[in-house]
Coordinates of C-alpha atoms in Angstrom, one line a residue:
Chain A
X24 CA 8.1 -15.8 36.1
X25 CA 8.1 -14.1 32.3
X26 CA 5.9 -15.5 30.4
X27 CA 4.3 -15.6 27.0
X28 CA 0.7 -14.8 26.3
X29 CA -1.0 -15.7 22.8
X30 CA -3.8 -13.1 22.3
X31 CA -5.1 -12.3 19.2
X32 CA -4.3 -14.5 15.6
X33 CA -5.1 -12.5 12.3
X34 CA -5.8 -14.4 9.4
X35 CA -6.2 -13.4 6.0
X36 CA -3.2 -13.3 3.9
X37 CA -2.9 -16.6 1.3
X38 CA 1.3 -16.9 1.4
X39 CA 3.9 -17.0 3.9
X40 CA 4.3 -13.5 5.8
X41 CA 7.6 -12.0 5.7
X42 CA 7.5 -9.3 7.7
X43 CA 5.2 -6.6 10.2
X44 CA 5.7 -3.5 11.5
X45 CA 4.1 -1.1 14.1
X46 CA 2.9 2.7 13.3
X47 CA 4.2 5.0 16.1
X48 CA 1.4 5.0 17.5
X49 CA 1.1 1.4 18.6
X50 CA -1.7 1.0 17.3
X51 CA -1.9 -0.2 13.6
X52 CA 0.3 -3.0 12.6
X53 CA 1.0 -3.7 8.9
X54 CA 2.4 -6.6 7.3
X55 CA 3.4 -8.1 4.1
X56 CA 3.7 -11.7 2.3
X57 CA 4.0 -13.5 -0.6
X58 CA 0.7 -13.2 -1.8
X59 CA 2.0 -9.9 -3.5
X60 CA -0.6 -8.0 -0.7
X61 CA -0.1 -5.7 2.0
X62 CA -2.5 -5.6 5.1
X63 CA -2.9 -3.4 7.5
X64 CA -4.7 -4.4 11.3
X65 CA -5.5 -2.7 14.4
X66 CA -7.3 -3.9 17.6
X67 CA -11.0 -2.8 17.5
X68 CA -10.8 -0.8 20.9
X69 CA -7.8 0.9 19.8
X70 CA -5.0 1.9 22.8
X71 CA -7.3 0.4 25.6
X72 CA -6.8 -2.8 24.1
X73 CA -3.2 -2.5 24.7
X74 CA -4.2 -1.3 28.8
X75 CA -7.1 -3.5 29.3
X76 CA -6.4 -7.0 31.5
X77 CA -5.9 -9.6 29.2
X78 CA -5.2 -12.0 32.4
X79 CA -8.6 -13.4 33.0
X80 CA -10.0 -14.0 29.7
X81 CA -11.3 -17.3 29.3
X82 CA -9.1 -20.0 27.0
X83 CA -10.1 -21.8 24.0
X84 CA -9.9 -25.5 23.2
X85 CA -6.8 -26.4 21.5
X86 CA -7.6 -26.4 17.5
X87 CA -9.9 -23.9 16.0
X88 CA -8.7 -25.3 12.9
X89 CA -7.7 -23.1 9.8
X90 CA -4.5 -23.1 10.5
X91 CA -5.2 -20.1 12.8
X92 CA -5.7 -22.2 16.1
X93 CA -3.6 -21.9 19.4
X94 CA -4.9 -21.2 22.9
X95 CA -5.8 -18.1 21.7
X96 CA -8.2 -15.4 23.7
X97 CA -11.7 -17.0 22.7
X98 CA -12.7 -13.2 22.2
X99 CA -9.3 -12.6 20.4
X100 CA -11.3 -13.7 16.6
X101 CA -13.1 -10.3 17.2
X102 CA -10.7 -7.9 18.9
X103 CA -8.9 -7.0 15.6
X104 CA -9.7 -6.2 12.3
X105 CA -8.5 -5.8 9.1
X106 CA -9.1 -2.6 8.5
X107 CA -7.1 -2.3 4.7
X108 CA -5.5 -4.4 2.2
X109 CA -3.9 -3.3 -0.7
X110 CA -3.8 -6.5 -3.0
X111 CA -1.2 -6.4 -5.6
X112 CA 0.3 -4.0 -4.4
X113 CA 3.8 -5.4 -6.4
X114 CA 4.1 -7.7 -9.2
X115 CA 6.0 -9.9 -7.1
X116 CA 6.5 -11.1 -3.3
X117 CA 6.4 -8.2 -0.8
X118 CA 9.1 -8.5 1.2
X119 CA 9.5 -5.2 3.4
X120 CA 7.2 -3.0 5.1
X121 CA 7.4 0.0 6.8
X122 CA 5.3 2.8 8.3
X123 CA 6.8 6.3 8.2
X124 CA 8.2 6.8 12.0
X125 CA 6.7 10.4 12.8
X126 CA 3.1 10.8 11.6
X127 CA 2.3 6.9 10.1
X128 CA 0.6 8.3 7.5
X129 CA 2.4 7.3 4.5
X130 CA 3.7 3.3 4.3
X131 CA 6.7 1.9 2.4
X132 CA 6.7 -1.5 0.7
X133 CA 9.4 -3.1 -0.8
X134 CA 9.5 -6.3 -3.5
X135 CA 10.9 -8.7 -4.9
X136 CA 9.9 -6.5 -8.5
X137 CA 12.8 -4.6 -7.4
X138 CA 10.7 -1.9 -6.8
X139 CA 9.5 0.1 -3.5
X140 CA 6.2 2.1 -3.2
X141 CA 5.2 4.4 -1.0
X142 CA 1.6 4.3 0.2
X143 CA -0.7 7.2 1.4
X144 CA -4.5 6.1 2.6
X145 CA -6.8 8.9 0.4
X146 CA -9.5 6.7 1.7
X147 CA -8.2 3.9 0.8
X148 CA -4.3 3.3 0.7
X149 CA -3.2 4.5 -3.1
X150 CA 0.5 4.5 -4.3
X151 CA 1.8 8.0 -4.0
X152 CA 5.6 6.8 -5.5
X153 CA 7.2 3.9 -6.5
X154 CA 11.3 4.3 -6.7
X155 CA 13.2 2.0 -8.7
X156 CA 17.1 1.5 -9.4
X157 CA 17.9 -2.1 -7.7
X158 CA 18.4 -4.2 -10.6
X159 CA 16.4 -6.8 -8.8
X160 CA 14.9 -8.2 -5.3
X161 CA 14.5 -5.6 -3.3
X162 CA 14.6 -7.4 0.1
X163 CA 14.2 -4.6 3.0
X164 CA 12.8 -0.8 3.4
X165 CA 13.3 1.5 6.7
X166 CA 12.7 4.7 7.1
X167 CA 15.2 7.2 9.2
X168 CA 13.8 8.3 12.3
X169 CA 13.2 11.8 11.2
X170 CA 11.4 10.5 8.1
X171 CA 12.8 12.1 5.9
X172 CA 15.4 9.1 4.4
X173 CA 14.7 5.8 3.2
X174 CA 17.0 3.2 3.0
X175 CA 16.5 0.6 0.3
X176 CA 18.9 -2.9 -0.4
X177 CA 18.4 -5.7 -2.2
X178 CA 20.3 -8.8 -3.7
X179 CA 22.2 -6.5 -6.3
X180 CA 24.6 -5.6 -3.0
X181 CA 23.8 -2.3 -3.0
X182 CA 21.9 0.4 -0.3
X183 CA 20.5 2.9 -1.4
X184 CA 19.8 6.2 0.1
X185 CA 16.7 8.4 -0.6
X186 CA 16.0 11.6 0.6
X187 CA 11.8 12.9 1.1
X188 CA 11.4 15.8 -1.6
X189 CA 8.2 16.9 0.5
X190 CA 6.1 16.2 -2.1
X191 CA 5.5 12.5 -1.3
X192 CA 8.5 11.3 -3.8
X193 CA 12.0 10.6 -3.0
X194 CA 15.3 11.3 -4.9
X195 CA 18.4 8.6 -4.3
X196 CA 20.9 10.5 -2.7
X197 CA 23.4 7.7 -2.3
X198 CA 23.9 4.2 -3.7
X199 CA 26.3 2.1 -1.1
X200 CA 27.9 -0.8 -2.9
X201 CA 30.3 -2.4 -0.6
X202 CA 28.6 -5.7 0.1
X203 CA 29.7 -8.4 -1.9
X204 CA 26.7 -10.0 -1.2
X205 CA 23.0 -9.8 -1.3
X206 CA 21.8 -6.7 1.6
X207 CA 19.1 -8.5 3.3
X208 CA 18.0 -5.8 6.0
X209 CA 18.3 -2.2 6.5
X210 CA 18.2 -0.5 9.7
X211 CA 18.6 3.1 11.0
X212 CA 19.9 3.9 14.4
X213 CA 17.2 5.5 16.6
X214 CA 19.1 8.4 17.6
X215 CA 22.4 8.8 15.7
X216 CA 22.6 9.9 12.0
X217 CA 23.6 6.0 11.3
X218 CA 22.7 3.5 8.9
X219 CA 23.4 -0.7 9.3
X220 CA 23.2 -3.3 7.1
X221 CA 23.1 -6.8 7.5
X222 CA 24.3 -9.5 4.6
X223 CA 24.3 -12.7 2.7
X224 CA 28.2 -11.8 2.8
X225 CA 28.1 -12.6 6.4
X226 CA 29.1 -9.1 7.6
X227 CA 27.3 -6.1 8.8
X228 CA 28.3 -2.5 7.7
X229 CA 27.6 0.8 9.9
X230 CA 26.9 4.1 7.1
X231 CA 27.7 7.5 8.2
X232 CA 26.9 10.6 6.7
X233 CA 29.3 13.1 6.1
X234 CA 29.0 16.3 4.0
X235 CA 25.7 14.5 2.0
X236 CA 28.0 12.0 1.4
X237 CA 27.6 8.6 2.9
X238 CA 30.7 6.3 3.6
X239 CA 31.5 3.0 5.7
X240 CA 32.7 4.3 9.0
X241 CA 32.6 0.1 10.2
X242 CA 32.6 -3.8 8.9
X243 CA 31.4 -5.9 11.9
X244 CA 32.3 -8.9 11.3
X245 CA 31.8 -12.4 13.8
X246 CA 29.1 -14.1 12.4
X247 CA 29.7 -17.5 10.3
X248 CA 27.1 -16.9 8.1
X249 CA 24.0 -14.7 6.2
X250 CA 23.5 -11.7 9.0
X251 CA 19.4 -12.1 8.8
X252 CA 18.9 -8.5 10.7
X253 CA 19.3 -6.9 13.8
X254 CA 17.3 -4.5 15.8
X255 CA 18.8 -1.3 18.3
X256 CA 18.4 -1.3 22.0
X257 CA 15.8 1.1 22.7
X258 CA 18.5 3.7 23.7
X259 CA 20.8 3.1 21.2
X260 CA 23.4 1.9 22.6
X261 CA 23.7 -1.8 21.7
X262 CA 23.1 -3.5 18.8
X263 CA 21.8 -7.2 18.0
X264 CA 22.1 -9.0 15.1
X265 CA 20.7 -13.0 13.8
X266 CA 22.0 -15.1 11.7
X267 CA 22.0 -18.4 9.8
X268 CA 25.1 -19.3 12.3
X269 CA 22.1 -19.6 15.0
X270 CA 23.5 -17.4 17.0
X271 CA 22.9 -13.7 18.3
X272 CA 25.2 -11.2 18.5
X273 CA 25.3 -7.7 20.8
X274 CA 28.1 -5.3 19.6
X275 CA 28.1 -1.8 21.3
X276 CA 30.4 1.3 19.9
X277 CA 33.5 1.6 21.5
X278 CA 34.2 4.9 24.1
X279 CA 35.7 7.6 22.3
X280 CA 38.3 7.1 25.3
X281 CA 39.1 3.7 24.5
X282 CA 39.3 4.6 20.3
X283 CA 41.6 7.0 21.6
X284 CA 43.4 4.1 22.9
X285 CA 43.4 1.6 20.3
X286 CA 44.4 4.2 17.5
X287 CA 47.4 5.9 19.5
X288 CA 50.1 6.3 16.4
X289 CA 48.1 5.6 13.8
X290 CA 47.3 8.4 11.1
X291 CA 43.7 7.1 10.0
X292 CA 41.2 7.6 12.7
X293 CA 37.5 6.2 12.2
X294 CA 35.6 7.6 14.5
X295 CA 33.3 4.9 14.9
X296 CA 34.5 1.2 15.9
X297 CA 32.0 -1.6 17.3
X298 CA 33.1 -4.7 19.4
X299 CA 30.8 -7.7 20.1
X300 CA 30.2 -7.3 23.9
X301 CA 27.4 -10.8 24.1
X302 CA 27.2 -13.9 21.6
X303 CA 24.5 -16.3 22.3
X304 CA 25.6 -19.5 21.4
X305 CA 24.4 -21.5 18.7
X306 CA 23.1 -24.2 21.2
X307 CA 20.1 -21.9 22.3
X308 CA 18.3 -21.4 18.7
X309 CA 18.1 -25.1 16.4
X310 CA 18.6 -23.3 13.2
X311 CA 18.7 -20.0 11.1
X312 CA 17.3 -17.1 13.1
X313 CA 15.4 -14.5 10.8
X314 CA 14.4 -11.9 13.0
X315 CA 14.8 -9.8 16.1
X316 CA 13.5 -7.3 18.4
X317 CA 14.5 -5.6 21.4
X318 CA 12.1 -3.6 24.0
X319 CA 12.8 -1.7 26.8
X320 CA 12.9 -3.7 30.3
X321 CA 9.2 -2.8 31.3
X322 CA 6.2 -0.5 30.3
X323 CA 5.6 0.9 33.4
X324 CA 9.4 1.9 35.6
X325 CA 13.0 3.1 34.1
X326 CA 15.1 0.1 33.9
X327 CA 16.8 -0.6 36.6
X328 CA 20.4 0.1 36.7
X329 CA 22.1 -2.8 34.5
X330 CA 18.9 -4.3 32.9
X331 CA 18.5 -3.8 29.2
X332 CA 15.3 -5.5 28.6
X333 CA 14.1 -8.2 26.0
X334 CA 15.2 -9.2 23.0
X335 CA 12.4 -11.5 20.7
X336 CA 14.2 -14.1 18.2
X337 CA 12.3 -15.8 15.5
X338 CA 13.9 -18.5 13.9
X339 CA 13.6 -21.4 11.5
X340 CA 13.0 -23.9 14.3
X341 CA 9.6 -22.8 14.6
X342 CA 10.2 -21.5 18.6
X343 CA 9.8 -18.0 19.4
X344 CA 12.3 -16.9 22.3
X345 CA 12.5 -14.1 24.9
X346 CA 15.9 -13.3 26.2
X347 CA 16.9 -10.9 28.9
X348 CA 19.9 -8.2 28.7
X349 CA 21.5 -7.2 31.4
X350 CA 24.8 -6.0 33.2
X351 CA 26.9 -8.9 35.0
X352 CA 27.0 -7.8 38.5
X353 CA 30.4 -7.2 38.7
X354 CA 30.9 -5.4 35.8
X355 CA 28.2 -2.9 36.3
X356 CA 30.8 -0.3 37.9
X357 CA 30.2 3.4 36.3
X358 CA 33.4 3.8 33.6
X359 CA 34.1 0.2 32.7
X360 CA 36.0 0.0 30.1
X361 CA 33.7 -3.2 29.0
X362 CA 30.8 -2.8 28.7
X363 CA 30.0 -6.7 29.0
X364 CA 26.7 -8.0 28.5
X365 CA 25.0 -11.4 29.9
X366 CA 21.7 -12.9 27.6
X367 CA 19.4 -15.5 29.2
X368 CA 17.1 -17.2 27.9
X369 CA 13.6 -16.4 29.9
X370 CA 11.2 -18.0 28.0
X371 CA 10.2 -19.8 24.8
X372 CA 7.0 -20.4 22.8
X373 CA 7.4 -23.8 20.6
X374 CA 5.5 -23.5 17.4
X375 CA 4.6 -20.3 18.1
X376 CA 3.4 -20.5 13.9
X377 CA 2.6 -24.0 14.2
X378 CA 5.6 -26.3 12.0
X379 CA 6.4 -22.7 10.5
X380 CA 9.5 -20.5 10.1
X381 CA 8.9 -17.3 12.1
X382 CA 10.2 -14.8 9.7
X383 CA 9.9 -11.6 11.5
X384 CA 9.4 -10.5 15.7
X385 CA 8.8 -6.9 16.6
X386 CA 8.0 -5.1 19.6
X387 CA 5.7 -2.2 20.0
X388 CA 7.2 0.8 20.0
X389 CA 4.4 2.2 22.7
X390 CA 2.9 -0.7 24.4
X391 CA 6.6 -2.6 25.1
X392 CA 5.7 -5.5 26.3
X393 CA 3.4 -6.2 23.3
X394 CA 4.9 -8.4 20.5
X395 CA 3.9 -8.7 17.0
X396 CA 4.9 -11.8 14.9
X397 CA 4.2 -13.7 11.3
X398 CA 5.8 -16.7 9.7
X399 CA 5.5 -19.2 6.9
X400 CA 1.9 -20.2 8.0
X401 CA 0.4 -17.1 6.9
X402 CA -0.4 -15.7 9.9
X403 CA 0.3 -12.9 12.0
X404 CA 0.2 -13.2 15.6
X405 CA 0.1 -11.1 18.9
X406 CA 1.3 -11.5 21.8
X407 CA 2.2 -10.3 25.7
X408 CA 5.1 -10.3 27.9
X409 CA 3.9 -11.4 31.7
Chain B
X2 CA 19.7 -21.1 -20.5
X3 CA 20.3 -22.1 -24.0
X4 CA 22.2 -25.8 -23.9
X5 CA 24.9 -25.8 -26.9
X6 CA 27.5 -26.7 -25.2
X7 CA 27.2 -29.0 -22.2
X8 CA 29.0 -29.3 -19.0
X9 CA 29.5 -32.7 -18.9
X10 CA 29.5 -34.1 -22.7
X11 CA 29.8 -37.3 -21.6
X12 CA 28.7 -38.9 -17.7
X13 CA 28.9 -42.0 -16.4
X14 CA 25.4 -44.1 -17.1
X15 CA 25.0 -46.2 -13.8
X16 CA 21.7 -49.2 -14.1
X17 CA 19.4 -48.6 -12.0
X18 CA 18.1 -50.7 -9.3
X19 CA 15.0 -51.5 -8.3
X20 CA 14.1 -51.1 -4.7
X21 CA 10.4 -51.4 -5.2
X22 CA 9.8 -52.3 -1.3
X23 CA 7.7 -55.7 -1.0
X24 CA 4.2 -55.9 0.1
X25 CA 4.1 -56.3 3.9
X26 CA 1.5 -57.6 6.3
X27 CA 1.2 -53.9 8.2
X28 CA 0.6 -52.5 4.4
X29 CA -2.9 -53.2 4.8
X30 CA -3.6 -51.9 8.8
X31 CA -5.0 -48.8 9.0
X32 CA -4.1 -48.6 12.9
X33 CA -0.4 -48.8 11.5
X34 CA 1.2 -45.4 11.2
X35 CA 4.1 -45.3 8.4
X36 CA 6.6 -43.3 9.2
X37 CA 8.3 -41.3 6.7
X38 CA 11.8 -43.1 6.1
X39 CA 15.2 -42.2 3.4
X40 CA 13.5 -45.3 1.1
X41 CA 10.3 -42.9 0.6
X42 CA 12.2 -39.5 0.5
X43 CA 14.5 -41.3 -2.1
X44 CA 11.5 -42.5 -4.2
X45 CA 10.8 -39.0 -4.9
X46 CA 14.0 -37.6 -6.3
X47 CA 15.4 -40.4 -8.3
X48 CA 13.3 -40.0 -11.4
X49 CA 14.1 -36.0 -11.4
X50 CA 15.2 -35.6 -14.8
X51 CA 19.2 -33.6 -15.1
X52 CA 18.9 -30.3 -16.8
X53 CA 21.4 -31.2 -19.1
X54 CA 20.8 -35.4 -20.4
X55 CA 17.8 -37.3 -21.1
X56 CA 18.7 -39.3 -17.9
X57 CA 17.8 -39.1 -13.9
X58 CA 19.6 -38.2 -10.9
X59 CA 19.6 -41.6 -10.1
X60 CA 21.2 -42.7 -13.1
X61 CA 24.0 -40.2 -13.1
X62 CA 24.4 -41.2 -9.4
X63 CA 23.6 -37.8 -8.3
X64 CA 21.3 -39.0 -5.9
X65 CA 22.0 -41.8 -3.9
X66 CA 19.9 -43.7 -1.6
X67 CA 22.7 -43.9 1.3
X68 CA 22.8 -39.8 1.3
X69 CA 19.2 -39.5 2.0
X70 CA 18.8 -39.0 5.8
X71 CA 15.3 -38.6 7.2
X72 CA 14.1 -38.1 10.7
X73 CA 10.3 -38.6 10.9
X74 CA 10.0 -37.7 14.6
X75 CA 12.0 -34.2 14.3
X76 CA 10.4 -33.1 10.7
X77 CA 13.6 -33.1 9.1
X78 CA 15.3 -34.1 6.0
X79 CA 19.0 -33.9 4.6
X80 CA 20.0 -34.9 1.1
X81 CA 23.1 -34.9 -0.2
X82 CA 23.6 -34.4 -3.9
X83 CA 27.0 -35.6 -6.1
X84 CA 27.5 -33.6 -9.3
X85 CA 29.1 -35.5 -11.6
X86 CA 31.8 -33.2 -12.3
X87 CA 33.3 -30.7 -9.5
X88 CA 32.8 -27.4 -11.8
X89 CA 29.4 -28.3 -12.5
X90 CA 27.6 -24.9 -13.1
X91 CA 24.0 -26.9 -12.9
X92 CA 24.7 -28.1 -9.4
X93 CA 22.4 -25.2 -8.4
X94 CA 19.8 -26.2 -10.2
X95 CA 20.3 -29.6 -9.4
X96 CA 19.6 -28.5 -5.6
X97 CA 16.7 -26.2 -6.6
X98 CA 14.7 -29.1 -8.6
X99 CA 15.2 -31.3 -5.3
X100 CA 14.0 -28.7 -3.1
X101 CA 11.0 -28.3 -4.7
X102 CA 10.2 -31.9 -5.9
X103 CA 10.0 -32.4 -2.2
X104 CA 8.2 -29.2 -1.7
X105 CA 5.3 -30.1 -3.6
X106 CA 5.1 -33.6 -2.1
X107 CA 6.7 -33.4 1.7
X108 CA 4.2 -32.6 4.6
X109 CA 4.8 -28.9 5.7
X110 CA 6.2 -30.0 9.2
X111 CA 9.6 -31.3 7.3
X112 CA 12.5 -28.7 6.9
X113 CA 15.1 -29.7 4.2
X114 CA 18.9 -29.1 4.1
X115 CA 20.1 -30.0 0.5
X116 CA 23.6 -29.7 -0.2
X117 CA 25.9 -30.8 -2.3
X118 CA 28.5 -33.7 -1.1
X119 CA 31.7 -32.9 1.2
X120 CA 34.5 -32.6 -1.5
X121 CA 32.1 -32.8 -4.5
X122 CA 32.5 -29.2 -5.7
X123 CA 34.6 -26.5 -6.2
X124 CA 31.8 -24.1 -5.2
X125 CA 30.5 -25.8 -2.7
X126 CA 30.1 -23.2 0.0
X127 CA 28.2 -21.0 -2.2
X128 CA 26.2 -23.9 -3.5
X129 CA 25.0 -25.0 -0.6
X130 CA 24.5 -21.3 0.9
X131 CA 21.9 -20.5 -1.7
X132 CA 20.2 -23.7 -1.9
X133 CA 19.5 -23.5 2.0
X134 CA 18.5 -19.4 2.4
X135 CA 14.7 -19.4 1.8
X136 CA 14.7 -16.0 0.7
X137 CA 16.8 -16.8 -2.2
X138 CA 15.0 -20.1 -3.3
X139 CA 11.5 -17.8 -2.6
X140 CA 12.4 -15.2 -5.3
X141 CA 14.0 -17.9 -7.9
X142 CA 10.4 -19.6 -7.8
X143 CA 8.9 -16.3 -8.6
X144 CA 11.2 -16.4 -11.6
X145 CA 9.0 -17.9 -14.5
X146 CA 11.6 -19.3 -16.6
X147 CA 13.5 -20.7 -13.8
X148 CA 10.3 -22.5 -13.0
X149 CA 9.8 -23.7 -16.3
X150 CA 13.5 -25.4 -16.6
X151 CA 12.5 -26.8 -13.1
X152 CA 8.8 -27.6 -13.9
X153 CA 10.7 -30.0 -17.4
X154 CA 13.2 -31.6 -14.8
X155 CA 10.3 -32.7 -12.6
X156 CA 8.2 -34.3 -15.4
X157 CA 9.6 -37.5 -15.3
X158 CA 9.2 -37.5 -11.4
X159 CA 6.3 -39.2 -10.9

C-alpha cells in the first residue's frame, strides 16, 4: 500500500509559491513566489534526515493554524530551516528557480521583470549576473545538465539559449522563436543534448543542437490546451507533460528502426520523432494540472523489469497525485515495436495546500522517494513515498 | 489605453432591476449558515463600472444574473460575461475586472472560471484562455497601469 506522508511544512514566504527545486545534493531545496523573494531550506540534520525513520514519529492535532497546519510531524516545525533569503531579489514575481545541476553553487531565478539572475552565496547569496533580452515575463529557467547552458522562455514566445562564459555570466547563443504562444517551461533532457518546451500554444517543441546552431528537430502535439510542463523519466527515455486539458501525457522517441520505417521514400529525414505511448484521461485530475515529477521506481533496488516508477501531479484541484508507470504485461517482450505504457493512479493527497492550487511537485534527485511541493497558500511542503 | 474612439459608440441602456432580497426570519439566526448562492455572487459584479461608458455591467447586460452559477459546497464559481458587441477589444478587460472584483471579496476556497458567452465573440477562445491561465492574470496584476484602469472600473462596485 503506497502511501503519502506529510513531514515537514516551511513557512515563510508572504505570496503564492510558484515553484521549488532540489540542489544535487538533495539536500537544499530552493523556492520562489510572488513576494518577489527567493528562499532557500534544508533539513537541520542534513542527509540523515532523508535516512532517518520518519514512521514512528508521533502526529499532531489537526490545525496548528497559520495556514501551515496538516498532520504534520510534531517535530517537523524544527527539522528545517531557512537557512537564506534573498528578498527582492526581482522587481517583480519570481517565477523560476533553479540550482546549477553539478556543483549547486550558483542559483538561477527568473521573473516576471523579464529578467534572470544568477546567484552565488559569498556569504550570503549576491547576484553574480542578471541576463536580459525577453521583452517581458520571463516564466521558466533550467540549467543543462552539464551546466554549462541555460535555457530561458517567457511570454514573448521565444527560448533562449545561453552558454556559461566561465566567469559566472552567460552569452545568448540562440534565441528559438517558433512558438506562437507564450513558453511557459523549459526543460533539458538528462542525458541527450535536447531541449523541450512546453506552451500556451498548446504544443510542445524538442531543440537540437547542431553545428552551435539550434533548430526544431519535433512539434508534439495531443494536448487540447496550455502544455503547463513536463518532467523526463529518470533514464530518459519517456517524457510527461500537464496541461490545462487535465490530462497527462507520456510520449517516448521513436526507434531509429521504426523512423526508418515511417520515412521509407521520403527525402527529409528528422532524426528525432516522438509518439504519445500513455494519456491519462482527463477524468483523473478536476482541472488544470501545473506541474509534474517523475522518480525512479524505488531508492533502494533497480526497477524491476517493466516498472518506470512515479510520476507526482499538482493541479488546480488542490489534490496532489501519485501515479505508477509501468510495462503492460503483454507488451513487455524485448524489441516491441510499442513501447506502450499503463498509468495508475496509486494514491492521492486532497488539499495537500489546503483550498490551494499546487503549482509546482518535484522529486529528489538523491533521496527518490522524497517529494517537495508549494502552492498558492504560501507554503512549501515535504513529503514521503511509503 | 487612451479612449478617443470607442468600441461601441453607442450600447443598448437596459433599467435595472432591483433584486434587493427581503429580510427573512433566518436573517437574524446566528446558528443558520448562509450559503454562498448566484444572487450574492451577482451582487458583486453588477455595479462594476465598463471601461469604456459611465454605465455598469449590469446595465449594458454584460452581466446577467441567470449566467452566474455558484456551487457553495464544491468552492466554485462560473460567470458568463456578454460583450455587447462580438469584436469587442475590452472583453478582456471586462473578464479581468470580474476576476478580481471577486478576488478581493470571494473566500479563498472558491475557484472561478469567467468566460465570455458561447457565440458572444469572435475571439472567444483566446478570451477565455487568458482570462482562466493564472499565470497570465498574475503578471497583468503586477502591471500598474493595468491595475489602475481595473482599480477605476471597480469604484463603483461597492
Amino acid at each position: 500500500m503506497t502511501k503519502l506522508k506529510l513531514v515537514a511544512e516551511l513557512a515563510g514566504h508572504e505570496d503564492r509559491v510558484w515553484q521549488v527545486s532540489w540542489d544535487p545534493s538533495g539536500t537544499r531545496l530552493a523556492s520562489c513566489s510572488g513576494d518577489k523573494s527567493a528562499r532557500i531550506w534544508a533539513p537541520i540534520s542534513g542527509e540523515q534526515f532523508f535516512t532517518a525513520d520518519h514512521s514512528e514519529k508521533p502526529m499532531a492535532a489537526a490545525a496548528i493554524g497559520g495556514g501551515a497546519s496538516m498532520d504534520v510531524d510534531q517535530t517537523s516545525a524544527s527539522t528545517w530551516q531557512c537557512l537564506d533569503t534573498i528578498d527582492n531579489a526581482h522587481k517583480r514575481t519570481v517565477r523560476s528557480i533553479a540550482f546549477e545541476p553539478t556543483r549547486g553553487r550558483a542559483l538561477a531565478t527568473a521573473s516576471f521583470d523579464g529578467t534572470t539572475a544568477i546567484w552565488e552565496k559569498e556569504g550570503a547569496y549576491e547576484c553574480v549576473a542578471t541576463l536580459e533580452g525577453h521583452e517581458n515575463e520571463a516564466k521558466s529557467v533550467a540549467w543543462s545538465p552539464s551546466g554549462q547552458l541555460l535555457a530561458t522562455c517567457g511570454r514573448d514566445k521565444s527560448v533562449w539559449i545561453w552558454e556559461s562564459n566561465g566567469e559566472g555570466d552567460f552569452d545568448c547563443i540562440s534565441v528559438l522563436m517558433e512558438h506562437t504562444q507564450d513558453v511557459k517551461m523549459v526543460l533539458w533532457h538528462p542525458v541527450q543534448d535536447l531541449l523541450v518546451s512546453f506552451s500556451y500554444d498548446d504544443s510542445i517543441r524538442v531543440w537540437k543542437e547542431d553545428d552551435d546552431d539550434w533548430y526544431s528537430v519535433a512539434t508534439l502535439t495531443g494536448h487540447s490546451s496550455t502544455v503547463w510542463g513536463g518532467a523526463f523519466s529518470p533514464d530518459g527515455r519517456f517524457l510527461a507533460s500537464v496541461s490545462d486539458d487535465r490530462t497527462v501525457r507520456v510520449w517516448t522517441q521513436k526507434s531509429q528502426a521504426s523512423l526508418a520505417e515511417d520515412n521509407k521514400g521520403f527525402y527529409y529525414r528528422p532524426d528525432s520523432e516522438f509518439q504519445c505511448v500513455a494519456v491519462v484521461p482527463d477524468s483523473v485530475h478536476s482541472r488544470a494540472i501545473y506541474s509534474v515529477s517523475w522518480t525512479a521506481a524505488s531508492a533502494a533496488a533497480s526497477a524491476a523489469a517493466g516498472d518506470y516508477g512515479f510520476l507526482a501531479t499538482g493541479c488546480g484541484d488542490n489534490t496532489l497525485r501519485i501515479l505508477r508507470v509501468f510495462a503492460p504485461a503483454a507488451a513487455g517482450a524485448a524489441g516491441s515495436q510499442s513501447p506502450a505504457l499503463d498509468i495508475e493512479l496509486v494514491c492521492e493527497r486532497q488539499n495537500a495546500h489546503g483550498l490551494s492550487d499546487i503549482n509546482c511537485v518535484k522529486w529528489n534527485p538523491v533521496y527518490p522517494s522524497w517529494l517537495a511541493t508549494c502552492g498558492d497558500d504560501g507554503i512549501v511542503r515535504i513529503w514521503h513515498l511509503e | 489605453m487612451n479612449i478617443t474612439q470607442k468600441i461601441n459608440d453607442a450600447p443598448l441602456v437596459y433599467d435595472v432591476v432591483s433584486t434587493t432580497r427581503g429580510v427573512q426570519d433566518t436573517d437574524f439566526d446566528d446558528g443558520v449558515c448562509d450559503p454562498i448562492d448566484s444572487d450574492e455572487v451577482y451582487e458583486l459584479i453588477r455595479n462594476i463600472n465598463d471601461p469604456e461608458h459611465p454605465l455598469t455591467l449590469e446595465q449594458l447586460h454584460v452581466a446577467n444574473k441567470d449566467h452566474v452559477y455558484v456551487d457553495d459546497n464544491s468552492n466554485h464559481v462560473l460567470i458568463e460575461f456578454t460583450p455587447t458587441i462580438p469584436h469587442c477589444s475590452m472583453a478582456t478587460l471586462i473578464g479581468l475586472c470580474i476576476r478580481v472584483r471577486l478576488l478581493r471579496s470571494l473566500p479563498e476556497r472558491f475557484k472561478v472560471d469567467i468566460k465570455v458567452r458561447e457565440g458572444t465573440h469572435q475571439s472567444e477562445t483566446q478570451v477565455n484562455k487568458q482570462l482562466n491561465d493564472k499565470e497570465r492574470v498574475a503578471a497583468a496584476l503586477e502591471n500598474t497601469y493595468l491595475l489602475d484602469v481595473v482599480n477605476q472600473c471597480l469604484a463603483t462596485a461597492v
